[in-house]
Tab-separated table of N, CA and C in Angstrom:
chain	number	residue	atom	x	y	z
A	84	MET	N	52.503	-54.919	-29.872
A	84	MET	CA	52.978	-55.780	-30.776
A	84	MET	C	53.384	-57.089	-30.174
A	85	ALA	N	53.132	-58.160	-30.630
A	85	ALA	CA	53.337	-59.281	-30.109
A	85	ALA	C	54.391	-60.368	-31.065
A	86	GLY	N	55.033	-61.053	-30.587
A	86	GLY	CA	56.087	-62.026	-31.416
A	86	GLY	C	55.915	-63.267	-30.482
A	87	LEU	N	56.591	-64.509	-31.287
A	87	LEU	CA	56.698	-65.977	-30.699
A	87	LEU	C	58.194	-66.317	-31.114
A	88	PHE	N	58.843	-66.871	-29.946
A	88	PHE	CA	60.197	-67.247	-30.595
A	88	PHE	C	60.147	-68.828	-30.117
A	89	GLU	N	60.644	-69.459	-31.007
A	89	GLU	CA	60.690	-71.132	-30.916
A	89	GLU	C	61.930	-71.339	-30.522
A	90	ILE	N	62.200	-71.953	-29.615
A	90	ILE	CA	63.828	-72.150	-29.111
A	90	ILE	C	63.895	-73.730	-28.913
A	91	PRO	N	64.618	-74.114	-29.817
A	91	PRO	CA	64.799	-75.777	-29.552
A	91	PRO	C	66.092	-76.243	-28.687
A	92	THR	N	65.746	-76.869	-27.737
A	92	THR	CA	66.733	-77.256	-26.741
A	92	THR	C	67.112	-78.743	-26.728
A	93	LYS	N	68.518	-79.134	-26.385
A	93	LYS	CA	69.127	-80.484	-26.560
A	93	LYS	C	69.560	-80.795	-25.113
A	94	GLY	N	68.579	-80.875	-24.083
A	94	GLY	CA	68.943	-80.962	-22.716
A	94	GLY	C	69.387	-79.681	-21.738
A	95	GLN	N	69.407	-80.140	-20.544
A	95	GLN	CA	69.593	-79.007	-19.655
A	95	GLN	C	70.777	-78.038	-20.073
A	96	GLY	N	70.582	-76.910	-19.823
A	96	GLY	CA	71.621	-75.883	-20.077
A	96	GLY	C	70.825	-74.409	-20.443
A	97	LEU	N	71.873	-73.486	-20.940
A	97	LEU	CA	71.351	-72.111	-21.152
A	97	LEU	C	71.438	-72.162	-22.819
A	98	TYR	N	70.528	-71.530	-23.231
A	98	TYR	CA	70.375	-71.415	-24.523
A	98	TYR	C	70.092	-69.686	-25.019
A	99	GLU	N	70.975	-69.006	-25.616
A	99	GLU	CA	71.030	-67.723	-25.727
A	99	GLU	C	70.077	-67.502	-27.152
A	100	PHE	N	69.209	-66.359	-26.913
A	100	PHE	CA	68.305	-66.002	-28.207
A	100	PHE	C	68.262	-64.490	-28.156
A	101	THR	N	69.243	-63.745	-27.678
A	101	THR	CA	69.129	-62.349	-27.804
A	101	THR	C	69.343	-62.007	-29.211
A	102	PRO	N	69.980	-62.559	-30.267
A	102	PRO	CA	69.903	-62.159	-31.506
A	102	PRO	C	68.747	-61.929	-32.223
A	103	GLN	N	67.711	-63.227	-31.822
A	103	GLN	CA	66.442	-63.251	-32.408
A	103	GLN	C	65.596	-62.102	-31.858
A	104	VAL	N	65.734	-61.842	-30.706
A	104	VAL	CA	64.836	-60.716	-29.999
A	104	VAL	C	65.298	-59.521	-30.440
A	105	GLN	N	66.533	-59.283	-30.722
A	105	GLN	CA	66.824	-58.041	-31.396
A	105	GLN	C	66.303	-57.957	-32.679
A	106	GLY	N	66.395	-58.788	-33.497
A	106	GLY	CA	66.019	-58.906	-34.893
A	106	GLY	C	64.535	-58.743	-35.052
A	107	TRP	N	63.629	-59.176	-34.138
A	107	TRP	CA	62.328	-58.952	-34.028
A	107	TRP	C	61.926	-57.393	-33.684
A	108	LEU	N	62.866	-57.249	-32.893
A	108	LEU	CA	62.459	-55.695	-32.324
A	108	LEU	C	62.826	-54.620	-33.654
A	109	ARG	N	63.877	-55.032	-34.087
A	109	ARG	CA	64.193	-54.118	-35.405
A	109	ARG	C	63.055	-54.029	-36.369
A	110	GLY	N	62.369	-55.348	-36.519
A	110	GLY	CA	60.870	-55.217	-37.527
A	110	GLY	C	59.943	-54.397	-36.951
A	111	GLN	N	59.904	-54.147	-35.605
A	111	GLN	CA	58.879	-53.428	-35.011
A	111	GLN	C	58.802	-51.941	-35.253
A	112	GLY	N	59.827	-51.515	-35.859
A	112	GLY	CA	60.092	-49.860	-35.983
A	112	GLY	C	59.744	-49.034	-34.794
A	113	THR	N	60.247	-49.494	-33.498
A	113	THR	CA	60.100	-48.658	-32.371
A	113	THR	C	61.366	-48.346	-31.844
A	114	ASP	N	61.462	-47.029	-31.382
A	114	ASP	CA	62.715	-46.650	-31.062
A	114	ASP	C	62.934	-46.660	-29.338
A	115	GLU	N	61.749	-46.507	-28.938
A	115	GLU	CA	61.688	-46.702	-27.163
A	115	GLU	C	60.590	-47.477	-26.777
A	116	GLY	N	60.591	-48.202	-25.758
A	116	GLY	CA	59.620	-49.039	-25.235
A	116	GLY	C	60.223	-49.950	-24.193
A	117	LEU	N	59.384	-51.106	-23.884
A	117	LEU	CA	59.646	-52.157	-23.146
A	117	LEU	C	59.209	-53.547	-23.663
A	118	VAL	N	60.133	-54.461	-23.783
A	118	VAL	CA	59.924	-55.826	-24.342
A	118	VAL	C	59.613	-56.768	-23.103
A	119	THR	N	58.723	-57.242	-23.279
A	119	THR	CA	58.432	-58.449	-22.082
A	119	THR	C	58.473	-59.579	-22.628
A	120	LEU	N	59.070	-60.539	-22.014
A	120	LEU	CA	59.509	-61.979	-22.643
A	120	LEU	C	58.652	-63.012	-21.494
A	121	PHE	N	58.072	-63.984	-21.987
A	121	PHE	CA	57.411	-64.927	-21.045
A	121	PHE	C	57.439	-66.233	-21.634
A	122	VAL	N	58.039	-67.156	-20.947
A	122	VAL	CA	58.189	-68.640	-21.568
A	122	VAL	C	56.792	-69.432	-21.086
A	123	ARG	N	56.249	-70.030	-22.039
A	123	ARG	CA	55.041	-70.899	-21.848
A	123	ARG	C	55.308	-72.411	-21.465
A	124	HIS	N	56.255	-72.444	-20.475
A	124	HIS	CA	56.288	-73.847	-20.168
A	124	HIS	C	56.793	-73.743	-18.534
A	125	THR	N	56.465	-74.756	-17.738
A	125	THR	CA	56.655	-74.783	-16.287
A	125	THR	C	58.082	-75.656	-15.927
A	126	SER	N	58.792	-76.135	-16.909
A	126	SER	CA	60.208	-76.637	-16.482
A	126	SER	C	61.282	-76.165	-17.142
A	127	CYS	N	61.264	-74.667	-17.502
A	127	CYS	CA	62.364	-73.955	-18.098
A	127	CYS	C	62.108	-72.619	-17.486
A	128	SER	N	63.066	-71.802	-17.480
A	128	SER	CA	63.210	-70.413	-17.146
A	128	SER	C	63.764	-69.438	-18.074
A	129	LEU	N	63.670	-68.173	-17.799
A	129	LEU	CA	64.440	-67.284	-18.668
A	129	LEU	C	65.337	-66.269	-17.779
A	130	LEU	N	66.514	-65.956	-18.352
A	130	LEU	CA	67.447	-65.249	-17.449
A	130	LEU	C	68.209	-64.176	-18.332
A	131	ILE	N	68.829	-63.354	-17.897
A	131	ILE	CA	69.596	-62.213	-18.364
A	131	ILE	C	70.854	-62.780	-17.606
A	132	GLN	N	71.894	-63.193	-18.373
A	132	GLN	CA	72.986	-63.696	-17.777
A	132	GLN	C	74.254	-63.220	-18.780
A	133	GLU	N	75.372	-63.235	-18.089
A	133	GLU	CA	76.739	-63.000	-18.957
A	133	GLU	C	76.791	-64.088	-20.157
A	134	ASN	N	77.163	-63.307	-21.254
A	134	ASN	CA	77.231	-63.955	-22.553
A	134	ASN	C	78.703	-64.022	-23.284
A	135	ALA	N	79.826	-63.762	-22.342
A	135	ALA	CA	81.194	-63.699	-22.727
A	135	ALA	C	81.723	-64.900	-22.535
A	136	ASP	N	81.793	-65.465	-21.341
A	136	ASP	CA	82.513	-66.650	-21.026
A	136	ASP	C	81.333	-67.821	-20.853
A	137	PRO	N	81.389	-68.797	-21.619
A	137	PRO	CA	80.741	-70.124	-21.413
A	137	PRO	C	80.842	-71.039	-20.256
A	138	GLU	N	81.844	-70.709	-19.469
A	138	GLU	CA	81.957	-71.321	-18.101
A	138	GLU	C	80.937	-70.815	-17.196
A	139	VAL	N	80.519	-69.371	-17.244
A	139	VAL	CA	79.284	-68.829	-16.468
A	139	VAL	C	78.059	-69.875	-16.790
A	140	GLN	N	77.783	-70.185	-17.994
A	140	GLN	CA	76.764	-71.039	-18.254
A	140	GLN	C	76.879	-72.498	-17.575
A	141	THR	N	78.017	-72.846	-17.732
A	141	THR	CA	78.344	-74.363	-17.220
A	141	THR	C	78.219	-74.437	-15.586
A	142	ASP	N	78.754	-73.042	-15.088
A	142	ASP	CA	78.798	-73.099	-13.562
A	142	ASP	C	77.179	-72.908	-13.020
A	143	LEU	N	76.533	-72.154	-13.815
A	143	LEU	CA	74.952	-72.117	-13.394
A	143	LEU	C	74.266	-73.574	-13.529
A	144	ARG	N	74.493	-74.065	-14.761
A	144	ARG	CA	73.874	-75.286	-14.711
A	144	ARG	C	74.301	-76.333	-13.679
A	145	ASN	N	75.569	-76.266	-13.359
A	145	ASN	CA	76.187	-77.510	-12.183
A	145	ASN	C	75.563	-76.999	-10.876
A	146	PHE	N	75.574	-75.664	-10.645
A	146	PHE	CA	75.015	-74.999	-9.582
A	146	PHE	C	73.524	-75.574	-9.269
A	147	PHE	N	72.727	-75.098	-10.097
A	147	PHE	CA	71.197	-75.545	-9.983
A	147	PHE	C	71.312	-77.115	-9.994
A	148	HIS	N	72.146	-77.783	-10.471
A	148	HIS	CA	71.821	-79.447	-10.515
A	148	HIS	C	72.198	-79.864	-9.113
A	149	ARG	N	73.129	-79.375	-8.575
A	149	ARG	CA	73.764	-79.617	-7.248
A	149	ARG	C	72.577	-79.153	-6.298
A	150	LEU	N	71.960	-77.814	-6.435
A	150	LEU	CA	71.049	-77.438	-5.421
A	150	LEU	C	69.775	-78.375	-5.450
A	151	VAL	N	69.441	-78.672	-6.932
A	151	VAL	CA	68.118	-79.403	-7.016
A	151	VAL	C	68.533	-80.630	-7.635
A	152	PRO	N	68.974	-81.887	-7.229
A	152	PRO	CA	69.319	-82.800	-8.032
A	152	PRO	C	68.171	-83.799	-8.573
A	153	PRO	N	68.376	-84.559	-9.310
A	153	PRO	CA	67.175	-85.296	-9.770
A	153	PRO	C	66.531	-86.378	-8.764
A	154	THR	N	65.371	-86.876	-8.902
A	154	THR	CA	64.810	-87.650	-7.926
A	154	THR	C	65.502	-88.813	-7.673
A	155	THR	N	66.212	-89.257	-8.452
A	155	THR	CA	67.121	-90.579	-8.228
A	155	THR	C	68.211	-90.326	-6.921
A	156	ASP	N	68.274	-89.106	-6.733
A	156	ASP	CA	69.148	-88.671	-5.542
A	156	ASP	C	68.520	-88.864	-4.280
A	157	PRO	N	69.101	-89.787	-3.386
A	157	PRO	CA	68.389	-89.925	-2.014
A	157	PRO	C	68.008	-88.680	-1.238
A	158	SER	N	68.564	-87.579	-1.591
A	158	SER	CA	68.205	-86.243	-0.913
A	158	SER	C	66.788	-85.778	-1.302
A	159	MET	N	66.300	-86.229	-2.515
A	159	MET	CA	65.260	-85.900	-3.138
A	159	MET	C	64.030	-87.024	-3.018
A	160	SER	N	64.181	-87.976	-2.297
A	160	SER	CA	63.056	-88.997	-1.943
A	160	SER	C	61.854	-88.707	-1.639
A	161	TYR	N	61.648	-87.485	-0.965
A	161	TYR	CA	60.282	-87.027	-0.491
A	161	TYR	C	59.416	-86.408	-1.607
A	162	LEU	N	60.078	-86.406	-2.813
A	162	LEU	CA	58.993	-85.925	-3.778
A	162	LEU	C	58.157	-86.956	-4.437
A	163	THR	N	56.797	-86.467	-4.586
A	163	THR	CA	56.129	-87.467	-5.129
A	163	THR	C	55.673	-87.476	-6.556
A	164	HIS	N	56.025	-86.499	-7.222
A	164	HIS	CA	55.760	-86.455	-8.638
A	164	HIS	C	56.967	-86.546	-9.504
A	165	THR	N	57.051	-88.010	-9.589
A	165	THR	CA	58.087	-88.702	-10.462
A	165	THR	C	58.003	-89.480	-11.631
A	166	TYR	N	56.801	-89.645	-12.021
A	166	TYR	CA	56.170	-90.396	-13.179
A	166	TYR	C	56.776	-89.961	-14.482
A	167	GLU	N	57.096	-88.633	-14.493
A	167	GLU	CA	57.534	-88.183	-15.879
A	167	GLU	C	58.985	-88.163	-15.857
A	168	GLY	N	59.850	-88.731	-14.936
A	168	GLY	CA	61.212	-88.994	-15.218
A	168	GLY	C	61.968	-88.118	-14.125
A	169	PRO	N	63.001	-88.573	-13.568
A	169	PRO	CA	63.795	-88.098	-12.527
A	169	PRO	C	63.979	-86.348	-12.628
A	170	ASP	N	64.108	-86.104	-13.720
A	170	ASP	CA	64.554	-84.422	-13.831
A	170	ASP	C	63.137	-83.980	-13.799
A	171	ASP	N	62.157	-84.213	-14.007
A	171	ASP	CA	60.815	-83.591	-14.157
A	171	ASP	C	60.497	-82.622	-13.104
A	172	MET	N	60.106	-83.159	-11.733
A	172	MET	CA	59.973	-82.296	-10.524
A	172	MET	C	61.066	-81.428	-10.215
A	173	PRO	N	62.353	-81.667	-10.327
A	173	PRO	CA	63.407	-81.022	-10.067
A	173	PRO	C	63.453	-79.718	-11.150
A	174	ALA	N	62.837	-80.197	-12.354
A	174	ALA	CA	62.693	-78.824	-13.294
A	174	ALA	C	61.641	-78.083	-12.842
A	175	HIS	N	60.551	-78.490	-12.362
A	175	HIS	CA	59.564	-77.457	-11.857
A	175	HIS	C	60.088	-76.681	-10.733
A	176	ILE	N	60.744	-77.280	-9.828
A	176	ILE	CA	61.339	-76.436	-8.516
A	176	ILE	C	62.368	-75.509	-9.151
A	177	LYS	N	63.037	-75.978	-10.125
A	177	LYS	CA	64.079	-74.795	-10.720
A	177	LYS	C	63.415	-73.688	-11.283
A	178	ALA	N	62.296	-74.125	-12.092
A	178	ALA	CA	61.535	-72.881	-12.698
A	178	ALA	C	60.669	-72.029	-11.848
A	179	ALA	N	60.266	-72.675	-10.473
A	179	ALA	CA	59.838	-71.935	-9.520
A	179	ALA	C	60.752	-70.912	-8.891
A	180	MET	N	61.997	-71.301	-8.869
A	180	MET	CA	62.866	-70.533	-8.305
A	180	MET	C	63.491	-69.415	-9.014
A	181	MET	N	63.476	-69.331	-10.393
A	181	MET	CA	63.896	-68.543	-11.513
A	181	MET	C	62.811	-67.951	-12.067
A	182	PRO	N	63.254	-66.570	-12.905
A	182	PRO	CA	61.978	-66.089	-13.516
A	182	PRO	C	61.637	-66.693	-14.768
A	183	VAL	N	60.275	-66.614	-15.027
A	183	VAL	CA	59.485	-67.123	-16.370
A	183	VAL	C	59.300	-66.131	-17.127
A	184	SER	N	59.657	-64.663	-16.573
A	184	SER	CA	59.204	-63.793	-17.541
A	184	SER	C	60.504	-62.380	-17.187
A	185	LEU	N	60.641	-61.475	-18.093
A	185	LEU	CA	61.561	-60.692	-18.000
A	185	LEU	C	60.942	-59.320	-19.032
A	186	SER	N	61.499	-58.270	-18.347
A	186	SER	CA	61.217	-56.971	-18.966
A	186	SER	C	62.539	-56.161	-19.349
A	187	ILE	N	62.694	-55.776	-20.510
A	187	ILE	CA	64.090	-55.126	-20.978
A	187	ILE	C	63.572	-53.840	-21.766
A	188	PRO	N	64.092	-52.890	-21.180
A	188	PRO	CA	63.823	-51.507	-21.893
A	188	PRO	C	64.570	-51.602	-23.376
A	189	VAL	N	63.743	-50.677	-24.047
A	189	VAL	CA	64.326	-50.476	-25.338
A	189	VAL	C	64.653	-49.097	-25.476
A	190	THR	N	65.799	-48.681	-25.950
A	190	THR	CA	66.478	-47.445	-26.227
A	190	THR	C	66.978	-47.351	-27.479
A	191	ASN	N	66.664	-46.277	-28.306
A	191	ASN	CA	67.375	-46.234	-29.705
A	191	ASN	C	67.039	-47.385	-30.440
A	192	GLY	N	65.864	-48.053	-30.348
A	192	GLY	CA	65.905	-49.153	-31.209
A	192	GLY	C	66.395	-50.232	-30.845
A	193	ARG	N	67.142	-50.532	-29.730
A	193	ARG	CA	67.797	-51.627	-29.284
A	193	ARG	C	67.583	-51.783	-27.874
A	194	LEU	N	67.869	-53.251	-27.573
A	194	LEU	CA	67.582	-53.828	-26.063
A	194	LEU	C	68.591	-53.091	-25.408
A	195	ALA	N	68.118	-52.534	-24.172
A	195	ALA	CA	69.292	-51.886	-23.339
A	195	ALA	C	69.928	-52.781	-22.528
A	196	LEU	N	70.477	-53.652	-22.978
A	196	LEU	CA	71.280	-54.842	-22.174
A	196	LEU	C	72.747	-54.205	-22.100
A	197	GLY	N	73.405	-54.660	-20.868
A	197	GLY	CA	74.838	-54.429	-20.638
A	197	GLY	C	75.730	-55.064	-21.676
A	198	THR	N	76.821	-54.735	-21.436
A	198	THR	CA	77.983	-55.172	-22.742
A	198	THR	C	78.118	-56.658	-22.532
A	199	TRP	N	77.853	-57.301	-21.538
A	199	TRP	CA	78.005	-58.805	-21.624
A	199	TRP	C	76.973	-59.575	-21.144
A	200	GLN	N	75.641	-58.886	-21.325
A	200	GLN	CA	74.549	-59.501	-21.007
A	200	GLN	C	73.822	-60.059	-22.341
A	201	GLY	N	73.177	-61.176	-21.981
A	201	GLY	CA	72.362	-61.909	-22.873
A	201	GLY	C	71.223	-62.366	-22.503
A	202	ILE	N	70.294	-62.788	-23.388
A	202	ILE	CA	68.904	-63.280	-22.928
A	202	ILE	C	68.944	-65.023	-23.219
A	203	TYR	N	68.712	-65.712	-22.250
A	203	TYR	CA	68.721	-66.953	-22.052
A	203	TYR	C	67.399	-67.763	-21.924
A	204	LEU	N	67.189	-68.942	-22.423
A	204	LEU	CA	66.301	-69.758	-22.032
A	204	LEU	C	67.085	-70.803	-20.989
A	205	PHE	N	66.630	-71.095	-20.000
A	205	PHE	CA	67.426	-72.017	-19.156
A	205	PHE	C	66.617	-73.356	-19.128
A	206	GLU	N	67.030	-74.142	-19.810
A	206	GLU	CA	66.247	-75.556	-19.877
A	206	GLU	C	66.716	-76.538	-18.643
A	207	HIS	N	65.581	-76.803	-17.897
A	207	HIS	CA	65.665	-77.718	-16.921
A	207	HIS	C	65.649	-79.089	-17.060
A	208	ARG	N	65.243	-79.604	-18.237
A	208	ARG	CA	64.844	-81.105	-18.590
A	208	ARG	C	65.926	-81.504	-19.460
A	209	ASN	N	66.153	-83.009	-19.300
A	209	ASN	CA	67.255	-83.581	-19.959
A	209	ASN	C	66.911	-83.768	-21.379
A	210	ALA	N	65.839	-84.222	-21.647
A	210	ALA	CA	65.255	-84.284	-23.069
A	210	ALA	C	65.328	-83.010	-24.007
A	211	SER	N	65.515	-83.415	-25.182
A	211	SER	CA	65.225	-82.095	-26.281
A	211	SER	C	63.570	-81.582	-26.237
A	212	HIS	N	63.648	-80.395	-26.353
A	212	HIS	CA	62.302	-79.661	-26.288
A	212	HIS	C	62.200	-78.700	-27.322
A	213	GLN	N	60.967	-78.211	-27.601
A	213	GLN	CA	60.908	-77.056	-28.689
A	213	GLN	C	59.872	-76.225	-27.804
A	214	ARG	N	60.623	-74.925	-27.168
A	214	ARG	CA	60.324	-74.172	-26.288
A	214	ARG	C	59.702	-72.780	-26.953
A	215	GLN	N	58.550	-72.366	-26.328
A	215	GLN	CA	58.129	-71.157	-26.758
A	215	GLN	C	58.235	-69.697	-25.784
A	216	VAL	N	58.695	-68.781	-26.478
A	216	VAL	CA	58.818	-67.644	-25.635
A	216	VAL	C	57.910	-66.549	-26.309
A	217	VAL	N	57.021	-65.980	-25.685
A	217	VAL	CA	56.108	-64.794	-26.232
A	217	VAL	C	56.720	-63.380	-25.938
A	218	ALA	N	56.835	-62.801	-26.814
A	218	ALA	CA	57.264	-61.267	-26.663
A	218	ALA	C	56.031	-60.264	-26.918
A	219	HIS	N	56.329	-59.312	-25.938
A	219	HIS	CA	55.280	-58.256	-25.982
A	219	HIS	C	56.062	-56.893	-26.094
A	220	LEU	N	55.818	-55.980	-26.948
A	220	LEU	CA	56.588	-54.557	-26.952
A	220	LEU	C	55.514	-53.546	-26.556
A	221	SER	N	55.519	-52.821	-25.667
A	221	SER	CA	54.764	-51.761	-25.292
A	221	SER	C	55.601	-50.343	-25.131
């Protein structure tokens, strides 16, 4: 059973979509299984991360910005893929460092996430985008 989630973004940051996945899962009528999520883009990632304190999301965004700054930063002058903007190649690097797919067990009809865990799309580009995440339940 497959599904598709459209996730609008408004620039770099983490966008939680746990409720959408859980709602889709309820509609599948399955008590046990495994949900696989896959993002169909090369400049964003998927993460399971804390969803209680928004400072965690801010700190993650700031850490990865510091780790992989835009191409306008002198430390990134060696990059050659720059014609799509100063955030594009750094976005590809971040996506290469982080997961683009996740597998989450389903138990008693619910995602088997921990108390403070949520599913996030991590947008690495500055501009707004409409991202697609494919879900598969087995």
